[in-house]
mmCIF file of C-alpha atoms in Angstrom:
data_model
loop_
_atom_site.group_PDB
_atom_site.id
_atom_site.type_symbol
_atom_site.label_atom_id
_atom_site.label_comp_id
_atom_site.label_asym_id
_atom_site.label_seq_id
_atom_site.Cartn_x
_atom_site.Cartn_y
_atom_site.Cartn_z
ATOM 1 C CA MET A 12 -6.015 -8.190 9.145
ATOM 2 C CA ALA A 13 -7.653 -6.611 12.185
ATOM 3 C CA ASP A 14 -5.606 -8.901 14.484
ATOM 4 C CA PHE A 15 -2.307 -7.862 12.875
ATOM 5 C CA HIS A 16 -0.343 -5.525 15.180
ATOM 6 C CA PRO A 17 3.260 -5.089 13.988
ATOM 7 C CA ARG A 18 5.994 -3.602 16.126
ATOM 8 C CA CYS A 19 8.572 -1.234 14.693
ATOM 9 C CA PRO A 20 11.717 -3.123 13.600
ATOM 10 C CA LYS A 21 13.766 0.002 14.351
ATOM 11 C CA CYS A 22 12.663 0.916 17.901
ATOM 12 C CA ASP A 23 10.188 -1.876 18.882
ATOM 13 C CA LYS A 24 7.194 0.425 19.528
ATOM 14 C CA PRO A 25 3.671 -0.620 18.435
ATOM 15 C CA MET A 26 2.914 0.743 14.970
ATOM 16 C CA GLU A 27 -0.223 2.713 14.008
ATOM 17 C CA ARG A 28 -2.392 1.490 11.146
ATOM 18 C CA GLY A 29 -3.125 3.883 8.281
ATOM 19 C CA HIS A 30 -3.436 4.011 4.507
ATOM 20 C CA VAL A 31 -1.764 5.567 1.463
ATOM 21 C CA PRO A 32 -4.157 7.646 -0.634
ATOM 22 C CA ASP A 33 -3.290 7.814 -4.313
ATOM 23 C CA ILE A 34 -4.522 11.126 -5.703
ATOM 24 C CA THR A 35 -5.030 11.202 -9.460
ATOM 25 C CA ASP A 36 -7.010 13.801 -11.367
ATOM 26 C CA GLY A 37 -8.410 15.158 -8.082
ATOM 27 C CA ALA A 38 -9.799 11.789 -6.929
ATOM 28 C CA ALA A 39 -8.314 9.829 -4.012
ATOM 29 C CA ILE A 40 -8.150 6.026 -4.126
ATOM 30 C CA LEU A 41 -6.212 3.467 -2.077
ATOM 31 C CA SER A 42 -2.796 2.553 -3.428
ATOM 32 C CA ARG A 43 -2.610 -1.098 -4.457
ATOM 33 C CA TRP A 44 -0.041 -3.844 -5.010
ATOM 34 C CA ALA A 45 -0.171 -5.637 -8.384
ATOM 35 C CA PRO A 46 1.787 -8.747 -9.415
ATOM 36 C CA GLY A 47 4.417 -8.718 -12.163
ATOM 37 C CA GLU A 48 6.027 -5.920 -14.104
ATOM 38 C CA PRO A 49 3.920 -2.929 -15.195
ATOM 39 C CA ALA A 50 2.927 -2.778 -18.857
ATOM 40 C CA ALA A 51 3.370 0.841 -19.959
ATOM 41 C CA ARG A 52 0.729 2.611 -21.992
ATOM 42 C CA ARG A 53 1.516 5.322 -24.517
ATOM 43 C CA PHE A 54 -0.695 8.127 -23.226
ATOM 44 C CA PHE A 55 0.080 10.283 -20.161
ATOM 45 C CA GLY A 56 2.602 7.777 -18.752
ATOM 46 C CA ARG A 57 -0.069 5.599 -17.179
ATOM 47 C CA ILE A 58 0.225 1.831 -16.825
ATOM 48 C CA LYS A 59 -2.104 -1.106 -17.394
ATOM 49 C CA TYR A 60 -3.018 -3.446 -14.542
ATOM 50 C CA ASP A 61 -5.695 -5.982 -13.672
ATOM 51 C CA PRO A 62 -7.763 -4.698 -10.717
ATOM 52 C CA LYS A 63 -8.963 -8.266 -10.037
ATOM 53 C CA THR A 64 -5.445 -9.347 -9.026
ATOM 54 C CA SER A 65 -4.423 -6.210 -7.115
ATOM 55 C CA ILE A 66 -4.481 -5.874 -3.314
ATOM 56 C CA PRO A 67 -4.871 -2.583 -1.395
ATOM 57 C CA PHE A 68 -1.923 -1.464 0.725
ATOM 58 C CA VAL A 69 -2.235 -1.013 4.472
ATOM 59 C CA ALA A 70 0.407 1.254 5.968
ATOM 60 C CA TYR A 71 1.807 1.039 9.482
ATOM 61 C CA ARG A 72 3.727 3.986 10.947
ATOM 62 C CA CYS A 73 5.853 4.069 14.076
ATOM 63 C CA PRO A 74 4.837 6.997 16.312
ATOM 64 C CA GLY A 75 8.321 6.994 17.835
ATOM 65 C CA CYS A 76 10.727 7.136 14.893
ATOM 66 C CA GLY A 77 8.366 7.624 11.919
ATOM 67 C CA TYR A 78 9.335 4.387 10.132
ATOM 68 C CA VAL A 79 6.626 3.212 7.683
ATOM 69 C CA GLU A 80 5.925 -0.300 6.375
ATOM 70 C CA LEU A 81 3.423 -1.232 3.675
ATOM 71 C CA TYR A 82 1.552 -4.523 3.669
ATOM 72 C CA ALA A 83 -0.607 -6.066 0.935
ATOM 73 C CA ARG A 84 -2.375 -8.833 2.797
ATOM 74 C CA THR A 85 -5.430 -10.668 1.549
ATOM 75 C CA SER A 86 -6.738 -11.552 5.005
#
């Protein structure tokens, strides 16, 4: 993933790599992509997922226009 350098599809400028923190109960973790539909739990509106099959998001932001793309790449 280090060799991945996307360009903005809106204005063609090089995009900056970043991340999307997910803050829950005062703790920050990386947001992740998970396959399939979420299975809802009953308590507090949370969902079930399998962390073994999830992939962290990498965010790229255009410094020119502010456009953001999320990628969930395994390599």
